[in-house]
Amino acid sequence: MTEICREHEEHRDRIAAGRRRVPDREALLEVADFFDALGNPTRLKILYALTGAELCTCDLASIAELSVSAISHQLRILRDRKIISFRKEGKNVFYRLRDQHIVDLLSVALEHMAEGAPHG
Amino acid sequence: MTEICREHEEHRDRIAAGRRRVPDREALLEVADFFDALGNPTRLKILYALTGAELCTCDLASIAELSVSAISHQLRILRDRKIISFRKEGKNVFYRLRDQHIVDLLSVALEHMAEGAPHG
DNA sequence: TCATCATTTGAGCAATTATTCAACCATTGA
DNA sequence: TCAATGGTTGAATAATTGCTCAAATGATGA
């Protein structure tokens, strides 16, 4: 693997320059984890539901039409990736989006899809 | 699954409102596919390398330190998700980011990580 | 204290995914 | 036409993931 294009010397320069643009491993994995968390229909349902109000685990399960357990697992992922935060009130745990960046991103992404791709 | 929180009527209202914020199935899947494509270290390496210059498959393989075949598979995913486009020149295929939105998003994401999470 | 409800957790399983390998296609130049 | 190079593709496989189920935790009120 990773064999280099044979012919031209210019490849070497392009490769070196390209490599410089790639963030270091740690940052790269963080960004990947972040986008990966958003790249799942169930988690997106949770997140869009949370744009505009805080909701408890059980509400989210009802909205996503999945078991409370399944939602709790997904909420853990979103918490670990620092995309949502929570507050406990009695027996309930209320979740919310962690900051305005997330709200904006979800909104922009939806617009981008609408404009960029009429069907697929 | 999907059993509803028993006690209060207010849950019903919150659930209904939350449900209204969730995009329809098709849009949701599109957004998920989009973020999912970005949520992988190999594909992110490719994308960050492409911020600033077009590169051929073989250059990208060298940068990502993976086989040409592995990179080609990932490039296909990025093409299908309309994140990159390409141009053929002789035996080479040169890839580039499809629009400025992608460039911006990659840059913003990196900044967001840097500010939001000092280590984990 | 006990029963109940909301939530979390861990094991298990089926489905998905990232990579490799081998074969193939496409372009070039001899 | 043939050999060489760049790239794509499909099958196979190991690793990861998303869900379910059962069991556990935590808070509340009787």
XYZ file of C-alpha atoms (C1' of nucleotides) in Angstrom:
300
model
C 0.000 0.000 0.000
C 0.808 3.716 -0.150
C 2.963 3.298 -3.222
C 3.741 6.656 -4.787
C 2.754 7.878 -8.230
C 5.773 7.079 -10.305
C 6.094 9.666 -13.030
C 6.479 13.220 -11.903
C 8.312 15.070 -9.225
C 5.376 17.493 -8.853
C 3.432 14.733 -7.105
C 5.934 14.880 -4.241
C 5.279 18.571 -3.718
C 1.502 18.214 -3.886
C 1.609 15.328 -1.442
C 3.774 17.241 1.005
C 1.484 20.269 0.812
C -1.626 18.113 1.191
C -0.158 16.384 4.206
C 0.422 19.738 5.861
C -3.278 20.545 5.569
C -4.339 17.415 7.468
C -4.776 18.109 11.191
C -2.855 16.024 13.680
C -4.237 12.637 14.625
C -5.903 13.746 17.856
C -7.756 16.680 16.335
C -8.746 14.563 13.350
C -10.269 11.882 15.572
C -12.149 14.502 17.542
C -13.658 16.016 14.429
C -14.504 12.539 13.153
C -16.213 11.648 16.427
C -18.185 14.858 16.276
C -19.482 14.365 12.743
C -19.973 10.659 13.312
C -22.318 11.450 16.187
C -24.417 13.563 13.829
C -24.345 10.939 11.082
C -27.129 8.704 12.313
C -30.886 9.086 11.788
C -31.858 8.234 15.350
C -29.398 10.678 16.848
C -30.457 13.346 14.369
C -34.084 12.862 15.369
C -33.071 13.438 18.965
C -31.081 16.520 18.090
C -33.696 18.134 15.865
C -36.324 17.472 18.520
C -34.068 19.284 20.974
C -33.740 22.396 18.812
C -36.128 24.674 20.649
C -36.877 22.803 23.875
C -35.397 20.496 26.434
C -36.882 17.003 26.578
C -36.569 14.006 28.856
C -35.353 10.559 27.791
C -38.849 9.196 27.664
C -40.166 12.063 25.513
C -37.305 11.475 23.095
C -38.039 7.760 22.955
C -41.602 8.548 22.048
C -40.545 11.021 19.356
C -37.969 8.700 17.830
C -40.295 5.712 18.151
C -37.683 3.570 19.816
C -37.242 2.003 23.241
C -36.153 4.167 26.142
C -33.078 1.979 26.395
C -32.101 2.526 22.780
C -32.477 6.275 23.198
C -30.506 6.274 26.419
C -27.636 4.547 24.622
C -27.691 7.186 21.899
C -27.951 9.995 24.442
C -24.813 8.693 26.082
C -22.947 8.944 22.792
C -24.186 12.503 22.285
C -23.214 13.418 25.826
C -19.754 11.901 25.518
C -19.194 13.822 22.291
C -20.255 17.028 24.071
C -23.151 17.693 21.736
C -25.865 17.697 24.386
C -25.959 18.404 28.093
C -28.515 17.519 30.728
C -30.198 18.468 33.961
C -31.895 16.173 36.453
C -35.288 17.028 37.861
C -36.806 14.443 40.136
C -37.031 11.167 38.293
C -36.557 12.836 34.924
C -33.414 13.775 33.065
C -33.849 16.689 30.696
C -31.547 16.992 27.727
C -30.723 20.023 25.623
C -28.334 20.985 22.840
C -25.041 22.056 24.318
C -24.569 25.357 22.501
C -25.885 27.563 19.743
C -23.291 26.219 17.280
C -25.094 22.888 17.235
C -28.478 24.515 16.662
C -27.053 26.549 13.791
C -25.280 23.576 12.263
C -28.441 21.460 12.250
C -30.378 24.262 10.645
C -27.717 25.015 8.026
C -27.324 21.336 7.158
C -31.013 21.026 6.457
C -30.986 24.090 4.212
C -27.893 22.816 2.416
C -29.646 19.537 1.591
C -32.718 21.348 0.342
C -30.740 23.558 -2.016
C -28.007 21.160 -3.055
C -29.899 17.999 -3.867
C -33.511 18.061 -5.162
C -33.804 14.325 -4.618
C -30.615 12.345 -4.156
C -40.892 0.137 23.111
C -42.016 3.749 22.774
C -44.123 3.613 25.899
C -45.141 7.092 26.987
C -44.241 8.876 30.212
C -47.179 8.162 32.435
C -47.800 11.030 34.795
C -48.369 14.394 33.255
C -50.313 15.727 30.332
C -47.590 18.275 29.591
C -45.454 15.455 28.197
C -47.942 15.020 25.377
C -47.559 18.629 24.327
C -43.771 18.585 24.503
C -43.687 15.392 22.475
C -45.974 16.773 19.803
C -43.905 19.961 19.546
C -40.651 18.011 19.421
C -41.994 15.758 16.704
C -42.804 18.806 14.590
C -39.179 19.920 14.711
C -37.891 16.637 13.276
C -37.490 16.824 9.480
C -39.257 14.252 7.328
C -37.630 10.885 6.833
C -36.027 11.639 3.482
C -34.392 14.881 4.560
C -33.270 13.289 7.793
C -31.554 10.440 5.962
C -29.840 12.877 3.623
C -28.456 14.914 6.492
C -27.381 11.722 8.235
C -25.594 10.497 5.100
C -23.855 13.820 4.782
C -22.529 13.920 8.344
C -21.781 10.223 8.300
C -19.492 10.767 5.325
C -17.561 13.329 7.353
C -17.470 11.136 10.438
C -14.520 8.959 9.527
C -10.808 9.680 9.998
C -9.754 8.390 6.591
C -12.350 10.406 4.757
C -11.519 13.478 6.841
C -7.854 13.109 5.919
C -8.866 13.092 2.282
C -11.083 16.125 2.722
C -8.619 18.223 4.696
C -5.908 17.401 2.161
C -8.269 18.673 -0.530
C -8.836 22.024 1.192
C -6.594 24.180 -0.959
C -5.680 21.950 -3.887
C -6.991 19.192 -6.095
C -5.233 15.845 -5.743
C -5.306 12.522 -7.579
C -6.277 9.189 -6.045
C -2.701 8.128 -5.733
C -1.617 11.351 -3.997
C -4.453 10.897 -1.524
C -3.456 7.293 -0.887
C 0.022 8.482 -0.090
C -1.248 11.213 2.236
C -3.661 8.932 4.063
C -1.118 6.098 4.146
C -3.560 3.581 2.782
C -3.834 1.532 -0.398
C -5.063 3.171 -3.592
C -7.975 0.760 -3.502
C -9.015 1.706 0.015
C -8.899 5.391 -0.909
C -10.841 4.793 -4.093
C -13.611 3.136 -2.088
C -13.762 6.122 0.253
C -13.670 8.566 -2.661
C -16.688 6.836 -4.100
C -18.612 7.405 -0.882
C -17.630 11.079 -0.876
C -18.626 11.410 -4.525
C -21.988 9.711 -3.996
C -22.702 12.019 -1.071
C -21.865 15.009 -3.291
C -19.042 16.195 -1.068
C -16.307 16.015 -3.686
C -16.201 16.193 -7.469
C -13.546 15.139 -9.941
C -11.909 15.724 -13.275
C -10.020 13.238 -15.415
C -6.680 14.153 -16.949
C -4.926 11.400 -18.838
C -4.475 8.439 -16.531
C -5.103 10.557 -13.448
C -8.338 11.481 -11.728
C -8.166 14.731 -9.788
C -10.535 15.269 -6.898
C -11.599 18.507 -5.251
C -14.096 19.673 -2.626
C -17.428 20.283 -4.272
C -18.161 23.769 -2.900
C -17.038 26.420 -0.472
C -19.557 25.267 2.163
C -17.512 22.118 2.663
C -14.255 24.034 2.991
C -15.841 26.346 5.548
C -17.422 23.519 7.488
C -14.116 21.660 7.792
C -12.394 24.787 8.986
C -15.128 25.716 11.474
C -15.255 22.180 12.854
C -11.560 22.236 13.586
C -11.834 25.580 15.381
C -14.837 24.362 17.339
C -12.854 21.366 18.621
C -9.919 23.558 19.575
C -12.068 25.951 21.606
C -14.634 23.520 22.976
C -12.522 20.655 24.229
C -8.966 21.198 25.535
C -8.399 17.450 25.698
C -11.372 15.099 25.495
C -39.298 0.504 54.143
C -41.390 -0.740 49.888
C -43.332 -0.202 45.310
C -43.136 2.472 41.319
C -41.445 5.065 37.622
C -37.515 7.121 34.804
C -33.284 6.127 33.445
C -28.883 3.762 32.779
C -26.014 -0.112 31.856
C -23.984 -4.448 29.930
C -24.386 -8.580 27.227
C -25.744 -10.466 22.999
C -26.850 -10.334 18.143
C -27.712 -8.854 13.490
C -26.455 -5.408 10.308
C -23.091 -2.269 8.627
C -18.519 -0.758 7.564
C -13.401 -0.217 6.448
C -9.900 -2.468 4.613
C -7.492 -5.968 1.718
C -6.940 -8.732 -2.207
C -7.520 -9.972 -6.884
C -9.425 -8.888 -11.043
C -10.771 -5.608 -14.161
C -11.070 -1.108 -17.069
C -8.895 3.049 -19.227
C -5.256 5.846 -20.967
C -0.772 6.323 -22.701
C 3.277 5.472 -25.304
C 6.417 2.114 -27.486
C -0.984 -4.281 -30.677
C 1.101 -4.769 -26.193
C 2.989 -3.439 -21.690
C 2.781 -0.257 -18.066
C 0.471 2.837 -15.037
C -3.593 4.938 -12.571
C -7.892 3.907 -11.034
C -12.209 1.272 -10.024
C -14.820 -2.626 -8.532
C -16.639 -6.835 -5.995
C -15.982 -10.423 -2.733
C -14.284 -11.621 1.658
C -13.359 -10.558 6.395
C -12.603 -8.400 10.807
C -14.188 -4.664 13.516
C -17.762 -1.596 14.761
C -22.406 -0.244 15.533
C -27.485 0.057 16.840
C -30.917 -2.232 18.861
C -33.177 -5.454 22.284
C -33.540 -7.609 26.525
C -32.743 -8.181 31.336
C -30.939 -6.359 35.280
C -29.444 -2.491 38.039
C -29.596 2.431 39.906
C -31.882 6.475 41.718
C -35.689 9.362 43.146
C -40.321 9.750 44.841
C -44.202 9.109 47.647
C -47.175 5.886 50.333
